[in-house]
Short mmCIF file of C-alpha atoms in Angstrom, two decimals:
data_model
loop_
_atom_site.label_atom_id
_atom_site.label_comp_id
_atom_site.label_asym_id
_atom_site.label_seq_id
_atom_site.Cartn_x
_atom_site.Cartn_y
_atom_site.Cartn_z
CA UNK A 125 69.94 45.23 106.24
CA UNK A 126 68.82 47.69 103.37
CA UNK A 127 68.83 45.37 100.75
CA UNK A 128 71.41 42.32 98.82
CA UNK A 129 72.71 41.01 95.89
CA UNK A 130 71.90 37.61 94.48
CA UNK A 131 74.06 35.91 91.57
CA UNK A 132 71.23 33.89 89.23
CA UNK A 133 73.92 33.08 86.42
CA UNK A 134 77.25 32.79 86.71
CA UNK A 135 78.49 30.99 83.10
CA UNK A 136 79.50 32.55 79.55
CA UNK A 137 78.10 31.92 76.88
CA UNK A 138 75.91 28.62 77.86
CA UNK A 139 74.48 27.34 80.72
CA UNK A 140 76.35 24.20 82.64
CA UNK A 141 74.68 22.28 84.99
CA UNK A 142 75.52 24.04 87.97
CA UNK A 143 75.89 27.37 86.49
CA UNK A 144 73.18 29.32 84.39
CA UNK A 145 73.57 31.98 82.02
CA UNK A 146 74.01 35.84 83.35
CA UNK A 147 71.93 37.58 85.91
CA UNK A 148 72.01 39.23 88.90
CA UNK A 149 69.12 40.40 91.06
CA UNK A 150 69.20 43.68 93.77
CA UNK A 151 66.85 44.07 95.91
CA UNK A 152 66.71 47.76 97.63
CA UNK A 153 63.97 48.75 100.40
CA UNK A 154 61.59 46.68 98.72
CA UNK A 155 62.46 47.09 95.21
CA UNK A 156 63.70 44.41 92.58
CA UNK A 157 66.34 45.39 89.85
CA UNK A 158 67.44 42.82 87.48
CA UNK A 159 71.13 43.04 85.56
CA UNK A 160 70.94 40.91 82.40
CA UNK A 161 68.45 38.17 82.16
CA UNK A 162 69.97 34.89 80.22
CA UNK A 163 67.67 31.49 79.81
CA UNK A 164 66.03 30.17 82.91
CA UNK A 165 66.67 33.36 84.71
CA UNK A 166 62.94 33.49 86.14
CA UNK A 167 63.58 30.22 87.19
CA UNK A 168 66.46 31.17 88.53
CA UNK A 169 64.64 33.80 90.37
CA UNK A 170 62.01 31.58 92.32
CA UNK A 171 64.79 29.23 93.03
CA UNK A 172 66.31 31.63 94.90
CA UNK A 173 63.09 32.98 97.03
CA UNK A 174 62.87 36.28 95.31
CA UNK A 175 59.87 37.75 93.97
CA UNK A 176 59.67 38.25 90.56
CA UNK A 177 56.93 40.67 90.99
CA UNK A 178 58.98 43.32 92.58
CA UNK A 179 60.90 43.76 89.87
CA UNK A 180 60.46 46.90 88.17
CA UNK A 181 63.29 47.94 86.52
CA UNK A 182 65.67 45.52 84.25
CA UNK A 183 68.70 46.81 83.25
CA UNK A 184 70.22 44.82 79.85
CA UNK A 185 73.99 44.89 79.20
CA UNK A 186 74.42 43.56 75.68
CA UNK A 187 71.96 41.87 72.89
CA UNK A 188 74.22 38.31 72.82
CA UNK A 189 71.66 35.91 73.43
CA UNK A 190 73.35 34.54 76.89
CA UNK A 191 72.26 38.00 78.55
CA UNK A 192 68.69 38.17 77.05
CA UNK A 193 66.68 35.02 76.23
CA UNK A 194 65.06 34.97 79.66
CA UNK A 195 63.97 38.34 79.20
CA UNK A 196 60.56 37.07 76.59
CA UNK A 197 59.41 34.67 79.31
CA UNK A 198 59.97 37.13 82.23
CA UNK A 199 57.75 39.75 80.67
CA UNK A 200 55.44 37.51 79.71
CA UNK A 201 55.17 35.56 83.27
CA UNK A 202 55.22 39.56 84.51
CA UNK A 203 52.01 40.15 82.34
CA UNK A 204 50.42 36.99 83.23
CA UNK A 205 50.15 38.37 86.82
CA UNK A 206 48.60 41.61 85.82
CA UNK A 207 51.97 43.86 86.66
CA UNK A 208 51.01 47.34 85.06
CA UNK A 209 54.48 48.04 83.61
CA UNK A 210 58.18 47.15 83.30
CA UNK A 211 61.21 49.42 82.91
CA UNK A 212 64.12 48.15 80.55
CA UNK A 213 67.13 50.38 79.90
CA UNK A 214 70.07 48.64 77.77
CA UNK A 215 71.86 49.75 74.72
CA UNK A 216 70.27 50.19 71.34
CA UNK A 217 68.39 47.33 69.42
CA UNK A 218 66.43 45.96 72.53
CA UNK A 219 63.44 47.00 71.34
CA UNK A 220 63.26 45.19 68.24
CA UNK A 221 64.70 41.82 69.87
CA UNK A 222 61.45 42.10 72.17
CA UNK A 223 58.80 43.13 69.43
CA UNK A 224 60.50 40.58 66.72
CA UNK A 225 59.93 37.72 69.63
CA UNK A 226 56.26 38.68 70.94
CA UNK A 227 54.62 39.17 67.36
CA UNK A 228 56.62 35.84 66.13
CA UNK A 229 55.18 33.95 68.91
CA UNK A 230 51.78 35.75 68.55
CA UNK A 231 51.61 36.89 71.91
CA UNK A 232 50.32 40.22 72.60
CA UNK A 233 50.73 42.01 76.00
CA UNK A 234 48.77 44.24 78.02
CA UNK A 235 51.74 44.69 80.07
CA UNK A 236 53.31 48.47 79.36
CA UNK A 237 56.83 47.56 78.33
CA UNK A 238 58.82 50.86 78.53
CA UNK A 239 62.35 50.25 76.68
CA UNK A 240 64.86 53.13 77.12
CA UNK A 241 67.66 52.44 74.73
CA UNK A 242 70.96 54.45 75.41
CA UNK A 243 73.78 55.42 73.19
CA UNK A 244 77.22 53.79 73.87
CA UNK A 245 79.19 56.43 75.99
CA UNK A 246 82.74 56.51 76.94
CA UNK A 247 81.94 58.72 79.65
CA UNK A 248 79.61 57.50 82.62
CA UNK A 249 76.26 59.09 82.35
CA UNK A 250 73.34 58.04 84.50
CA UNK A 251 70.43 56.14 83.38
CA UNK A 252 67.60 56.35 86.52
CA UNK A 253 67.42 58.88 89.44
CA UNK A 254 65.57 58.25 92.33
CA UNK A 255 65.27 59.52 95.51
CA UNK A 256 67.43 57.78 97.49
CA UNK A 257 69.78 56.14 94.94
CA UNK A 258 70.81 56.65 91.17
CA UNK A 259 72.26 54.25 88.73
CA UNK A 260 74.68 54.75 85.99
CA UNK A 261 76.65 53.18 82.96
CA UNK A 262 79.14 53.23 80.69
CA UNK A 263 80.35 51.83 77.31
CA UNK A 264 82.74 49.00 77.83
CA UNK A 265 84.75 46.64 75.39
CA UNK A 266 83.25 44.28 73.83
CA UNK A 267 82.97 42.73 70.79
CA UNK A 268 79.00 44.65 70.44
CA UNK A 269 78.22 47.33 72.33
CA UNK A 270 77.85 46.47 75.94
CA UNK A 271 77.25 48.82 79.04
CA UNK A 272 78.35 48.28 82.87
CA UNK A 273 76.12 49.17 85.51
CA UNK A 274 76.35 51.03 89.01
CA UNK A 275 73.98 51.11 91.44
CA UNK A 276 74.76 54.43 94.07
CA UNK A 277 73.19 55.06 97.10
CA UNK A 278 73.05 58.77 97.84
CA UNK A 279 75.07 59.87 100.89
CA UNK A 280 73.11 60.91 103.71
CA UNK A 281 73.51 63.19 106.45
CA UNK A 282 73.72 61.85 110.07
CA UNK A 283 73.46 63.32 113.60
CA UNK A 284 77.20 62.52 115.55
CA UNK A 285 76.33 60.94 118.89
CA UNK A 286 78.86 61.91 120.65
CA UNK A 287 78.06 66.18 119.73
CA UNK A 288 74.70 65.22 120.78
CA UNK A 289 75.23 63.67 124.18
CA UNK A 290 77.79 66.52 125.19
CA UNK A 291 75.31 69.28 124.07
CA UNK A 292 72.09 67.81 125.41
CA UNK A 293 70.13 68.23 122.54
CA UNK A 294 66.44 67.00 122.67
CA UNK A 295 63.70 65.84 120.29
CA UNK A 296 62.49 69.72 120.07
CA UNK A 297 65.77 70.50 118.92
CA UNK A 298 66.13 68.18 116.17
CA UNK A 299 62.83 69.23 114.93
CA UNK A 300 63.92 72.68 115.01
CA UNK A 301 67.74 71.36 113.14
CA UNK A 302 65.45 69.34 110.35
CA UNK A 303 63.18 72.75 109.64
CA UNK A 304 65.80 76.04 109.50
CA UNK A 305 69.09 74.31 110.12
CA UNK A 306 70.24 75.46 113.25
CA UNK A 307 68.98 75.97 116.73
CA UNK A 308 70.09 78.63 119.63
CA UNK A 309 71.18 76.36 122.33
CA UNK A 310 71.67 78.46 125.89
CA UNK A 311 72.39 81.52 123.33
CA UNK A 312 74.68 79.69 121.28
CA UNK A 313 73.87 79.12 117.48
CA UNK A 314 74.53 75.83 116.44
CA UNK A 315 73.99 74.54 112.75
CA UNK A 316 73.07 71.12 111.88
CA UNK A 317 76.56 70.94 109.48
CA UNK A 318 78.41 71.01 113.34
CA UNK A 319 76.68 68.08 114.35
CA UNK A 320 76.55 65.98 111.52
CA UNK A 321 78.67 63.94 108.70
CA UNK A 322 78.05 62.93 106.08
CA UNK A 323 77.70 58.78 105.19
CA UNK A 324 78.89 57.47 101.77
CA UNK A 325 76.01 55.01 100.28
CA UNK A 326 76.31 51.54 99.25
CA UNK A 327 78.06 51.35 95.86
CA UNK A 328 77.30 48.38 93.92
CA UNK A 329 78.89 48.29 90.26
CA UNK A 330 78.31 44.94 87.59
CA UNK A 331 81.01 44.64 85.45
CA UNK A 332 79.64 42.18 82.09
CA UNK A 333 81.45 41.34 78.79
CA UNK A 334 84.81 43.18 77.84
CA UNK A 335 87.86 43.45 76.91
CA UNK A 336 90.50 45.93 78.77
CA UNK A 337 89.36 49.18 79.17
CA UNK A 338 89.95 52.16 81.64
CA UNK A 339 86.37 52.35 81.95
CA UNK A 340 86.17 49.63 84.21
CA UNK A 341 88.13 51.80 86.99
CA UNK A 342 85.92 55.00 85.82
CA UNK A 343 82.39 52.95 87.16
CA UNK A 344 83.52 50.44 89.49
CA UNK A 345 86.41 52.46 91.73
CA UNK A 346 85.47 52.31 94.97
CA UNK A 347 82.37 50.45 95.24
CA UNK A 348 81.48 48.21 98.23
CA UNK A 349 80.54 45.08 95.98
CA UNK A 350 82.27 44.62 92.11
CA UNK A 351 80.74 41.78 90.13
CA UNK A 352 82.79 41.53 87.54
CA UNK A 353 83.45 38.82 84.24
CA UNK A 354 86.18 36.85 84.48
CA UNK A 355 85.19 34.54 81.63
CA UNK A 356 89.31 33.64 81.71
CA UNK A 357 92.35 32.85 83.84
CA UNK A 358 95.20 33.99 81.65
CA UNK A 359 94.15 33.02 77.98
CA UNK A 360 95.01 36.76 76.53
CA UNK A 361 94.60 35.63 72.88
CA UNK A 362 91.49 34.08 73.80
CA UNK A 363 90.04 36.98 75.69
CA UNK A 364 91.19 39.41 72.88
CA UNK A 365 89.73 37.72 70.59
CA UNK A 366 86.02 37.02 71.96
CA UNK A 367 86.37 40.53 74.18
CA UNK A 368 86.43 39.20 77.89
CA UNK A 369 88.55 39.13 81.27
CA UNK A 370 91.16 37.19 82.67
CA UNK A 371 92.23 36.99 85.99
CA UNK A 372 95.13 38.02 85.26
CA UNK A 373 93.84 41.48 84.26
CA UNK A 374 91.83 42.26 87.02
CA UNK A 375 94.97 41.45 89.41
CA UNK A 376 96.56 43.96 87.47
CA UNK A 377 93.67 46.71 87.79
CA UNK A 378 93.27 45.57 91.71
CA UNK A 379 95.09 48.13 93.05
CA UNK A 380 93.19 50.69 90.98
CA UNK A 381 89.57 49.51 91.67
CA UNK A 382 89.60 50.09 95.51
CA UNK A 383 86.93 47.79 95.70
CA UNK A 384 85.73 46.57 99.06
CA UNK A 385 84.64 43.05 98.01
CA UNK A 386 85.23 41.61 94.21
CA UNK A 387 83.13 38.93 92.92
CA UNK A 388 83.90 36.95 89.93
CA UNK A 389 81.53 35.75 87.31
CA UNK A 390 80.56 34.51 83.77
CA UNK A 391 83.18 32.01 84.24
CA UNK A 392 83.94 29.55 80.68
CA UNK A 393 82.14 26.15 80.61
CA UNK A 394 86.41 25.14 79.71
CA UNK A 395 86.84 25.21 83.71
CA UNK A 396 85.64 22.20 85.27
CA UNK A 397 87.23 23.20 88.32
CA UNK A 398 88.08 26.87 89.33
CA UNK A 399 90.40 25.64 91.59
CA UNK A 400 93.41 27.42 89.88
CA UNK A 401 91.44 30.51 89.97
CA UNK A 402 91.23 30.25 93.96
CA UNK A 403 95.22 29.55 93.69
CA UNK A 404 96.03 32.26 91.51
CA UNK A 405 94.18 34.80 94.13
CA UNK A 406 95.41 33.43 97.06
CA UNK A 407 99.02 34.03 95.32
CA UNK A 408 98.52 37.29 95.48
CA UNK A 409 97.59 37.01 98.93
CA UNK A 410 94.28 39.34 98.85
CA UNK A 411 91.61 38.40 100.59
CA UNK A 412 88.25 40.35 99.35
CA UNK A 413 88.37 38.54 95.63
CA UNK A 414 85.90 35.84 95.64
CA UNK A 415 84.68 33.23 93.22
CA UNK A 416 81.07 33.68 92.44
CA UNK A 417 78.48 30.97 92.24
CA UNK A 418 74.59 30.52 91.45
CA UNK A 419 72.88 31.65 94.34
CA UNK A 420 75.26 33.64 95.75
CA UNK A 421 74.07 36.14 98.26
CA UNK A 422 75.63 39.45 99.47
CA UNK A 423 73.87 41.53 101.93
CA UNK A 424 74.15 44.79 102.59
#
């Protein structure tokens, strides 16, 4: 297992009593990245047995309160425990949210707080490139500007067994493959793109507020895990109106999204049950659409 993906908040708008607001934690090889961080979302965290402290970069959607209010505490928690620095990215106006709360509570941190606040984009553009992974976002529909998120793994290149077995090759030879490329095997060349293919990476995309819009498909096609809003089960006008999802709509984009597993969030505090949700799926007959909860856990 190189790492998983926890729901912390699966309502819109306000927390019920067995949902909270927004947020969902991934942890990679160690690290902690946090997607939106609504009230209690700390709480949220330690419920869950993650570690807070790991988390270095957080990566804000929107500035409606029900995807930022836990975001104060966290830092402030962060900076209680001595963490050096934090890394925010979201769209434009975080900065003065964060300064606007700190200096009207009086509270002044020696934590580094390093906001990066990105234009809304139409096009996908990434946001943080690291060795082994990037992440990128795009502008999506909402009623304020509001960016999805992807996390990408970078492919990597891997030895075929099989080629290695038949030609004998030995731990020499791979040092030899790693350092020019090739080898001369009983007087035959052999390059390391024979022996090898190349493996996709995990693609995790998180899909917050909007309305329709073809960037949805343009981030999220083909990823191995889509968390995605579906703050609606038909209720067009409604979804119009406020800039969300129905089910309905993402039915309709299935086909599209090639998505291995779809997970459904930020559900509205109208649904008791989401037992016509589950109904509505199952109508359709696909299998890899699932209803998320708080707490849920995907591992990958």
């Amino acid at each position: 297992m190189k790492g998983k993906v926890v729901l912390l908040g699966t309502s819109s708008a306000m927390p019920t009593k067995d949902r909270n607001n927004s947020g969902v934690y991934l942890g990679y090889k160690g690290e902690g990245f946090l997607f939106d961080c609504g009230e209690g979302t700390q709480r949220q965290i330690m419920r869950a047995g993650l570690s807070i402290y790991r988390i270095d970069k957080i990566f804000i959607s929107h500035l409606h309160t029900d995807h930022i209010l836990g975001l104060p505490g966290l830092i402030e928690t962060l900076d209680m425990h001595d963490k050096d620095s934090i890394e925010i990215h979201s769209v434009k106006g975080l900065k003065n949210v964060i300064d606007c709360v700190l200096n009207g509570v009086i509270y002044a941190p020696d934590i580094q707080i390093n906001i990066n606040e990105h234009s809304f984009s139409a096009d996908v553009f990434t946001i943080f490139e690291g060795k082994e992974f990037r992440i990128k976002a795009v502008g999506l529909n909402h009623v304020v500007d509001c960016l999805g998120f992807s996390f990408e793994e970078k492919p990597k290149r891997k030895y075929n067994k099989e080629k290695i077995k038949q030609l004998d090759l030995q731990g020499s030879d791979f040092i030899q493959l790693e350092k020019v490329g090739y080898i001369n095997k009983n007087g035959k060349i052999i390059k390391k793109e024979e022996i090898t293919f190349v493996e996709k990476g995990f693609k995790f995309t998180y899909i917050p507020d909007t309305y329709r819009t073809e960037n949805i498909i343009k981030l999220a096609k083909e990823s191995d895990l889509l968390v995605i809003e579906s703050t609606y089960l038909n209720e067009e006008n409604k979804a119009r109106e406020y800039g969300h999802l129905t089910l309905e709509y993402i039915l309709q984009i299935y086909p599209e999204l090639e998505c291995k597993k779809i997970v459904l969030t930020h559900f509205s505090r109208r649904y008791s049950s989401l037992k016509e949700f589950e109904n509505r799926i199952r109508e359709e007959g696909i299998t890899n659409i699932f209803l998320g909860h708080d707490f849920m856990e995907i591992s990958f």
